[in-house]
Tab-separated table of C-alpha atoms in Angstrom:
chain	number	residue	atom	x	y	z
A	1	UNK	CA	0.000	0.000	0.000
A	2	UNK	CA	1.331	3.338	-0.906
A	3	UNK	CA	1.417	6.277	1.525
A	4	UNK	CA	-0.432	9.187	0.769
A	5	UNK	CA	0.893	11.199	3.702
A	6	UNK	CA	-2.529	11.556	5.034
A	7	UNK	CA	-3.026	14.929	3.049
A	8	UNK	CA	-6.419	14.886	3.279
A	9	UNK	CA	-6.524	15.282	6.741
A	10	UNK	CA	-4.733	18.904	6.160
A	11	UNK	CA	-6.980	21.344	8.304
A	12	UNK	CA	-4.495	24.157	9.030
A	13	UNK	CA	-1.816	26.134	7.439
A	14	UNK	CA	0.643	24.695	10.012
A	15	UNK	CA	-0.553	21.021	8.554
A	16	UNK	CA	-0.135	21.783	4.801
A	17	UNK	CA	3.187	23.407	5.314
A	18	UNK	CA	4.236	20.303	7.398
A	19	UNK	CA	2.791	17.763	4.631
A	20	UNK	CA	4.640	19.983	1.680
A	21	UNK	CA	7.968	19.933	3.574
A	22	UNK	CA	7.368	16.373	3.923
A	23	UNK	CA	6.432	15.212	0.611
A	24	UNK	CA	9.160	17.860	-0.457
A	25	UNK	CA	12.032	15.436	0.872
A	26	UNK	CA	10.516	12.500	-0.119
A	27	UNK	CA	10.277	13.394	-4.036
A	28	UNK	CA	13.700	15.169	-3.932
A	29	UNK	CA	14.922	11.539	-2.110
A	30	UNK	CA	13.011	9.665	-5.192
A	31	UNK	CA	11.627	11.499	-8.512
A	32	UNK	CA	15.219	11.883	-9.818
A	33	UNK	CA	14.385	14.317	-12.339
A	34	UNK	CA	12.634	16.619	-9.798
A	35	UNK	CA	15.877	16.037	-7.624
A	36	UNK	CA	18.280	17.381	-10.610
A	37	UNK	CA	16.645	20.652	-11.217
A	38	UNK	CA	16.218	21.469	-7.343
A	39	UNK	CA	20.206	21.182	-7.114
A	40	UNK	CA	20.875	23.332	-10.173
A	41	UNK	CA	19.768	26.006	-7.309
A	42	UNK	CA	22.533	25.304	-5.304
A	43	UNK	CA	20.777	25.455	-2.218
A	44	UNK	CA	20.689	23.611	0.907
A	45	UNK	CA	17.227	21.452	1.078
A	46	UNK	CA	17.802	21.104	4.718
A	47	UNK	CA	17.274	24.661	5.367
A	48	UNK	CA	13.863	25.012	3.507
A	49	UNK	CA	11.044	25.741	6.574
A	50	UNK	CA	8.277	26.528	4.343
A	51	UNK	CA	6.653	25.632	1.009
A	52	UNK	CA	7.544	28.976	-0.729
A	53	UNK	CA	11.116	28.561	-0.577
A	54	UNK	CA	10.667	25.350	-2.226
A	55	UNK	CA	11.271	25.422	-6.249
A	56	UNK	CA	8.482	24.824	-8.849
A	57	UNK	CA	9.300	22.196	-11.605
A	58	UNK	CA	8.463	24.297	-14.938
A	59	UNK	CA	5.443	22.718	-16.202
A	60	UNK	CA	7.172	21.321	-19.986
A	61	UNK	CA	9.007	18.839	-17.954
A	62	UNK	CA	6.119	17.175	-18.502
A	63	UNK	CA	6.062	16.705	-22.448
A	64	UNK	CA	9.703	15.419	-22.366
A	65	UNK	CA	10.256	13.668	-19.050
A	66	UNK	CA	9.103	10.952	-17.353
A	67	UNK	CA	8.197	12.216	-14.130
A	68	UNK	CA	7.301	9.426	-11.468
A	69	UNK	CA	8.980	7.862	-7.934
A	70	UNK	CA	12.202	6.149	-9.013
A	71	UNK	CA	10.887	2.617	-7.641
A	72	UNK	CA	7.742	2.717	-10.040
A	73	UNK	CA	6.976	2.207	-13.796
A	74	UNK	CA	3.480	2.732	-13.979
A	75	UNK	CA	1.168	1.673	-16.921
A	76	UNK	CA	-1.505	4.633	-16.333
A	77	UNK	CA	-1.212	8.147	-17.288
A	78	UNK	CA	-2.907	11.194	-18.431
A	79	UNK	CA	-2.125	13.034	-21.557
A	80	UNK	CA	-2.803	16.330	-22.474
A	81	UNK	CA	-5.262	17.264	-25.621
A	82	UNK	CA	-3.919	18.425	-28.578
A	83	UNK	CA	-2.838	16.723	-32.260
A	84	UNK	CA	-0.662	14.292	-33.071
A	85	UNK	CA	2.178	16.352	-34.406
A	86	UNK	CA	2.117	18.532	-30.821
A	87	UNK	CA	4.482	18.046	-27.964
A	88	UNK	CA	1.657	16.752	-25.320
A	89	UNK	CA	2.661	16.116	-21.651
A	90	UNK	CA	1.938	12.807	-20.101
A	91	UNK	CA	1.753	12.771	-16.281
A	92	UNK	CA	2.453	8.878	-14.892
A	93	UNK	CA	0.528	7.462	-12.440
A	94	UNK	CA	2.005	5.382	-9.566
A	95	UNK	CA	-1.556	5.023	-7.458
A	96	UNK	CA	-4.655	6.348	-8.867
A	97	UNK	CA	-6.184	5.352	-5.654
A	98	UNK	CA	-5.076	8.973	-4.308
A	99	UNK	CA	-6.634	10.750	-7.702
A	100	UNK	CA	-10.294	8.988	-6.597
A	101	UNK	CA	-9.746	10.275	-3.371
A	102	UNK	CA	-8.632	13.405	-4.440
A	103	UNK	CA	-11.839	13.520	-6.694
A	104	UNK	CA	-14.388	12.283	-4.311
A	105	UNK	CA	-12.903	14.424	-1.184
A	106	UNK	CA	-12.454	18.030	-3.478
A	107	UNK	CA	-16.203	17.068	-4.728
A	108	UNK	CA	-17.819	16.724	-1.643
A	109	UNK	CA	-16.040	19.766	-0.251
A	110	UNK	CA	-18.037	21.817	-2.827
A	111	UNK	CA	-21.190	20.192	-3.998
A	112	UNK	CA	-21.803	17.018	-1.171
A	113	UNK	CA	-22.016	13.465	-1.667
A	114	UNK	CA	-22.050	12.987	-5.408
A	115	UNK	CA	-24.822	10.215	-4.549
A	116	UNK	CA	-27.254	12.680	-4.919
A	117	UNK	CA	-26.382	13.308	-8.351
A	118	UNK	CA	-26.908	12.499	-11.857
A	119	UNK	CA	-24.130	13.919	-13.759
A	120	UNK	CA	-24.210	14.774	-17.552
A	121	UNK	CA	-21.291	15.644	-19.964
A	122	UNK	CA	-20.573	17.581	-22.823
A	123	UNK	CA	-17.178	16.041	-23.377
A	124	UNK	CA	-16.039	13.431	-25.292
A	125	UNK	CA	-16.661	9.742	-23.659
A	126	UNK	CA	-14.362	7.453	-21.340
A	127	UNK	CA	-13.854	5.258	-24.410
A	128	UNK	CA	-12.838	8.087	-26.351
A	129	UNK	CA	-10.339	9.797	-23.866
A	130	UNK	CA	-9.272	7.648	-21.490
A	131	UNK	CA	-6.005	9.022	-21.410
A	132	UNK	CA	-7.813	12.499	-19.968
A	133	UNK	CA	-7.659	13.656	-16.619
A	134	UNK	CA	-10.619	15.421	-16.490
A	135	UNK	CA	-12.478	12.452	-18.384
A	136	UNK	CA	-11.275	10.367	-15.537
A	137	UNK	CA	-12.500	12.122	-12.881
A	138	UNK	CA	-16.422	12.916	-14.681
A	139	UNK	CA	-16.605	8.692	-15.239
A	140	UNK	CA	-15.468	8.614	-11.712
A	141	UNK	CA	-18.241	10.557	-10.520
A	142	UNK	CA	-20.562	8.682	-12.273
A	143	UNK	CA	-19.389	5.779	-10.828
A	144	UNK	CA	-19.957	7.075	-7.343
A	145	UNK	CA	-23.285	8.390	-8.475
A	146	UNK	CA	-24.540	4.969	-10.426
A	147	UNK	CA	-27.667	6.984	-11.727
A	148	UNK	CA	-29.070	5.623	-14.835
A	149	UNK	CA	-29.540	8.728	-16.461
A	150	UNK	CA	-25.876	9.458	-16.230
A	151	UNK	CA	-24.283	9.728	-19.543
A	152	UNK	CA	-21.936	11.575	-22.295
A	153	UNK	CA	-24.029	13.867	-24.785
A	154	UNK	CA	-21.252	15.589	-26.627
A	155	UNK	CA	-23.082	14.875	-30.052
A	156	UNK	CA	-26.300	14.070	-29.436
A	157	UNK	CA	-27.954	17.627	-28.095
A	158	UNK	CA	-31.036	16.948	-28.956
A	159	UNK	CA	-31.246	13.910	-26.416
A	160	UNK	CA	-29.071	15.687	-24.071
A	161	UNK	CA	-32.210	18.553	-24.224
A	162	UNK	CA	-34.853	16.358	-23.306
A	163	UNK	CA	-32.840	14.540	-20.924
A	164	UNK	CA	-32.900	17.953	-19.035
A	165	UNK	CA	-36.171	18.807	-19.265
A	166	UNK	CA	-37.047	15.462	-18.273
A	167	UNK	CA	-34.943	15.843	-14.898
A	168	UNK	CA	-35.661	19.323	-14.212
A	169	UNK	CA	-39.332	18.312	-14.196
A	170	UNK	CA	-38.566	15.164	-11.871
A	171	UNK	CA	-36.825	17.732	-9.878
A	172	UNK	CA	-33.407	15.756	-10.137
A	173	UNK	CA	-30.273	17.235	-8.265
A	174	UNK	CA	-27.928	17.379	-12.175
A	175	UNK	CA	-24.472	18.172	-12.514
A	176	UNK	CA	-23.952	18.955	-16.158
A	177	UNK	CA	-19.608	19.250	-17.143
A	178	UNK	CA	-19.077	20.712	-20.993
A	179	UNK	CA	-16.188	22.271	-22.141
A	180	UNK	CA	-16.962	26.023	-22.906
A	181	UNK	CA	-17.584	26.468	-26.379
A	182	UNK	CA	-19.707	23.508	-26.439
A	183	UNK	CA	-21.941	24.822	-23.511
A	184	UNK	CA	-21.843	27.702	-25.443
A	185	UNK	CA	-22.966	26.641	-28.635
A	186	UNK	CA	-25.737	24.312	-26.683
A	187	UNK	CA	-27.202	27.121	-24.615
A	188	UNK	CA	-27.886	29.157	-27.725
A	189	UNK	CA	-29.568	26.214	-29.551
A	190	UNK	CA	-31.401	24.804	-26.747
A	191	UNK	CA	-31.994	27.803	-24.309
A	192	UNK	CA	-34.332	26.666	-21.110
A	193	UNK	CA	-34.549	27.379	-17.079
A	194	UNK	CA	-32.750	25.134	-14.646
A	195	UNK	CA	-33.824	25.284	-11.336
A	196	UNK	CA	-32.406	21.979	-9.531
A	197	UNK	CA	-28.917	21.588	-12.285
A	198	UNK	CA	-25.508	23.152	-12.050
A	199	UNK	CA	-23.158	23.412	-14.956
A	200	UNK	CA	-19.659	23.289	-14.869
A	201	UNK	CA	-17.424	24.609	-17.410
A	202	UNK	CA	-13.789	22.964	-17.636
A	203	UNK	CA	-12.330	25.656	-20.159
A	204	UNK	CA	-11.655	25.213	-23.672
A	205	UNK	CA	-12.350	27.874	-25.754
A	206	UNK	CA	-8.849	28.227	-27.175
A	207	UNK	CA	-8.588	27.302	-30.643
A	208	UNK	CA	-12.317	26.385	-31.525
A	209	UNK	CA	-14.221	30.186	-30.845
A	210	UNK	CA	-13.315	34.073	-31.040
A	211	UNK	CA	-11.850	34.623	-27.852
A	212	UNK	CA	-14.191	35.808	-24.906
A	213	UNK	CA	-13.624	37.074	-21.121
A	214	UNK	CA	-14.603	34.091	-18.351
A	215	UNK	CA	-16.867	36.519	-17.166
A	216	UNK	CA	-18.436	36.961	-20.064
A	217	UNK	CA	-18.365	33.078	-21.480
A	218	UNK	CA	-19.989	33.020	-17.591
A	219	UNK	CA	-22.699	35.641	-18.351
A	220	UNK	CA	-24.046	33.812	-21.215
A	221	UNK	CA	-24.515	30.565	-20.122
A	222	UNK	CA	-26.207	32.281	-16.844
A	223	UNK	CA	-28.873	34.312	-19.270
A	224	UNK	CA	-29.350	31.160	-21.886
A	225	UNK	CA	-30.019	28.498	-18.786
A	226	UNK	CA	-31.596	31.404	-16.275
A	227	UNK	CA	-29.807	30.597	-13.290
A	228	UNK	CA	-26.799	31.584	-11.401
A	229	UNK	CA	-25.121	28.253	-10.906
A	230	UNK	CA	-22.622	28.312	-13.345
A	231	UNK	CA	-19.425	27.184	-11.758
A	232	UNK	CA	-16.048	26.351	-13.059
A	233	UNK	CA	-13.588	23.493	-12.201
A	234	UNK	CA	-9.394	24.368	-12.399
A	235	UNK	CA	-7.134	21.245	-13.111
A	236	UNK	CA	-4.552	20.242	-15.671
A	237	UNK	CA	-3.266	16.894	-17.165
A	238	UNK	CA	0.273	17.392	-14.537
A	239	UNK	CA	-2.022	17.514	-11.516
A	240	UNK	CA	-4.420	14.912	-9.592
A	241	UNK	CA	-6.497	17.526	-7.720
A	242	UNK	CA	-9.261	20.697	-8.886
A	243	UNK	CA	-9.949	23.990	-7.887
A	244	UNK	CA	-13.422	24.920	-8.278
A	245	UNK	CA	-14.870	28.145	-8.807
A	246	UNK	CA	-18.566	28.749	-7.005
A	247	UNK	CA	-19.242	31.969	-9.697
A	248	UNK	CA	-17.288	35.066	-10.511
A	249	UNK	CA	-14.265	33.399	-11.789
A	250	UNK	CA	-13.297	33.272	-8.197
A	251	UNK	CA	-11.671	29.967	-7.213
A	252	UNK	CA	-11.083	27.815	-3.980
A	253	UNK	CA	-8.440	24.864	-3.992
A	254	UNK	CA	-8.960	21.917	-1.236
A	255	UNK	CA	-6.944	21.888	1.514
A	256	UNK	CA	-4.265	19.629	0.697
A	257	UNK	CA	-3.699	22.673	-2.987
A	258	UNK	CA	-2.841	25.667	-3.085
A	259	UNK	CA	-1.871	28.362	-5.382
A	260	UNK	CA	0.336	31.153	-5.304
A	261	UNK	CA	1.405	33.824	-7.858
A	262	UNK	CA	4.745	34.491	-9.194
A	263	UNK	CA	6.490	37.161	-10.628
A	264	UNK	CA	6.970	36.418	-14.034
A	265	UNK	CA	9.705	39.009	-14.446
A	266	UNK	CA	11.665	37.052	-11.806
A	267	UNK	CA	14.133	33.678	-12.676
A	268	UNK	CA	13.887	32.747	-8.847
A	269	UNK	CA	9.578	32.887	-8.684
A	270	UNK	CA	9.707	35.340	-5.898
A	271	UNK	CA	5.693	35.940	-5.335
A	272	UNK	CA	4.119	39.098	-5.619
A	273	UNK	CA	1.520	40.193	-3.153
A	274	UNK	CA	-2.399	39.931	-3.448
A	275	UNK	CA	-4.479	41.633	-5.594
A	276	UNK	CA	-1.477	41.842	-7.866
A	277	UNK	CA	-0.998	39.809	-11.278
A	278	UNK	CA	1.858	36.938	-11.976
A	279	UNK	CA	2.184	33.437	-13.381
A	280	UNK	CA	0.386	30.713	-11.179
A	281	UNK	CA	2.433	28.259	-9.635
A	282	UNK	CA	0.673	24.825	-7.452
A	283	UNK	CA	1.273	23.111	-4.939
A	284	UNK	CA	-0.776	19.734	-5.416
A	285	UNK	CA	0.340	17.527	-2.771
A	286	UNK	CA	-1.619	14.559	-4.127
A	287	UNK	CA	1.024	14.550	-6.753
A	288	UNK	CA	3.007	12.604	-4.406
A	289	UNK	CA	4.994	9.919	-6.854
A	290	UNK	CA	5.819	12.470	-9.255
A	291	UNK	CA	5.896	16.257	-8.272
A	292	UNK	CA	3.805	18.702	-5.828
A	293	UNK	CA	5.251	21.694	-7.390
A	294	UNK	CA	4.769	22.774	-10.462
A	295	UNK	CA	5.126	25.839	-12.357
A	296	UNK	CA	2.388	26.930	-15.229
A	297	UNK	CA	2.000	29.205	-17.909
A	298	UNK	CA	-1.603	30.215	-16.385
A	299	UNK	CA	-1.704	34.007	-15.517
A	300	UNK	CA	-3.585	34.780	-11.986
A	301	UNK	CA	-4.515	37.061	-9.109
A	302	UNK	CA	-4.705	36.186	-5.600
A	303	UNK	CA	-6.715	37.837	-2.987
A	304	UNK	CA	-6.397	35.622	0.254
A	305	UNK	CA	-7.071	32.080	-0.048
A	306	UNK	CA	-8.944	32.545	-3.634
A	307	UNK	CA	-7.607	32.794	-7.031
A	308	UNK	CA	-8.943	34.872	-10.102
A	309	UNK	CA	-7.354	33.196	-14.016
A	310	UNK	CA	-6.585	35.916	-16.029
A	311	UNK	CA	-5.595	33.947	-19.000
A	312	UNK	CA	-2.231	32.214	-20.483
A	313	UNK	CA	1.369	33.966	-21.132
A	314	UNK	CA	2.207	34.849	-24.117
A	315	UNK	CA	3.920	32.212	-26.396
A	316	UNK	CA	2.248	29.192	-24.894
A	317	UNK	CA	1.197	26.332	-25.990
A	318	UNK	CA	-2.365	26.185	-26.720
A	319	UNK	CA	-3.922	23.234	-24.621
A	320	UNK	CA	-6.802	22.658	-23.093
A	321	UNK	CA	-10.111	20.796	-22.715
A	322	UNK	CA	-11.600	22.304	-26.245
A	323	UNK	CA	-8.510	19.915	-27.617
A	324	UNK	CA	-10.076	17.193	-26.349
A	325	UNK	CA	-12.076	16.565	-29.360
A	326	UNK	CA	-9.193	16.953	-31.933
């Protein structure tokens, strides 16, 4: 059995900087490419007492290395979307025990028992992707739901329409997960009042619309479906845990995540204060067999313990969920 470092009993700032020390060590001790770019720093690991002196693995490591505990080869991993002739990262699995716990714990944090569910997607289905991350985690969910009406609609919107109406009118808790330009282009065909479903958009707009703010990508979906519960889930291929967003392209990680905002201007990824603009850097300490800290070409603001996305830096890759369907 694998130790997870009991993360998910985090509860204080104390605890998580403990666990991230912790977990620190162990992948410098044991993810040996992790441990040769921490000593190109120079610096003594021994005298790190908190997670933001720790450094942040750039997030391409991912497309060329194999990142994963030294005393595992695992079989599973997630790949990120794209086409065949793109440099896609592939993030290795060594117990996909801790991503189901991950998913069920950061679930019922926000939304309760996912029981009480019947969850919907506009994405492409398990068959399709099972190399996906976020694919992983929706068929997960169904799994802990077991609802019969649970299903993948990503080209069949006219079923997907009366499946809706026939739940709203049952009054049927819904969950409904769609990458953005396809929520988008099935609110405007199919526009209708939910009262008992919340959609969650996972992103993807990049490459497949004219570009659009969150908030206003947020906005529309809110007047097509007339409600307010249009939330957002965070994640990428590299990680094993979400940040969800409850509205307002405002976002809360679990306890065993965090976020925190870099100066992009700076080599060393000194942070800058809140309120104030940078590159977003994770700590995902469920990434414990290959690395907790990771560096990404997302642009954010931070204002206490929630995080705003402001976009991607320029001269990045285009990724993302919208890929999915390439």
């Amino acid at each position: 059995m694998l130790n997870n470092f009991n993360i998910f009993s985090i509860q204080s700032e104390e605890d998580f900087n403990k666990k991230a020390l912790e977990i620190f060590k162990f992948q410098y001790n044991n993810t040996l490419i992790y441990k040769k770019f921490v000593d190109l720093f120079n610096i003594d690991i021994n005298g790190i007492s908190h997670y933001t002196q720790i450094p942040f693995i750039p997030i391409e490591f991912y497309k060329t290395k194999k990142i994963i505990h030294q005393n595992y080869n695992s079989q599973l991993y997630f790949q990120s979307s794209g086409t065949t002739s793109m440099n896609l990262s592939k993030h290795y699995i060594a117990d996909e025990s801790i991503y189901q716990k991950s998913i069920i714990n950061s679930f019922k944090l926000f939304f309760g028992d996912p029981s009480q569910y019947v969850f919907l997607g506009l994405l492409p289905s398990y068959l399709e992707r099972e190399n996906s991350s976020l694919i992983y985690m929706v068929n997960y969910l169904m799994q802990q739901s077991n609802h019969e009406e649970n299903g993948y609609f990503l080209n069949n919107w006219e079923a997907l329409n009366s499946l809706l109406k026939k739940l709203e009118k049952n009054n049927k808790k819904t969950i409904l997960f769609g990458v953005s330009y396809a929520l988008i282009d099935f609110s405007e065909k199919f526009p209708q009042t939910l009262k008992n479903s919340v959609i969650i958009e996972t992103g993807g707009m990049k490459g497949r619309k004219e570009e659009i703010t969150k908030e206003e990508l947020l906005k529309k979906l809110q007047n097509s479906f007339h409600t307010s519960n249009i939330f957002s889930e965070y994640s990428m291929t590299e990680l094993l845990s979400q940040a969800y967003s409850m509205g307002n392209n405002i976002y809360q990680t679990p306890p065993w995540m965090k976020v925190l905002i870099r100066d992009i201007e700076d080599p060393f990824h000194f942070y800058v204060d809140n309120n104030k603009s940078g590159g977003i850097s994770i700590i995902d300490l469920a990434n414990v067999y290959s690395c907790s800290f990771i560096s990404t070409q997302d642009l954010g603001r931070q204002s206490d313990n929630n995080f705003e996305i402001l976009g991607r830096m320029d001269n990045s890759d285009i990724r993302g969920c919208s890929l999915l369907l390439l």
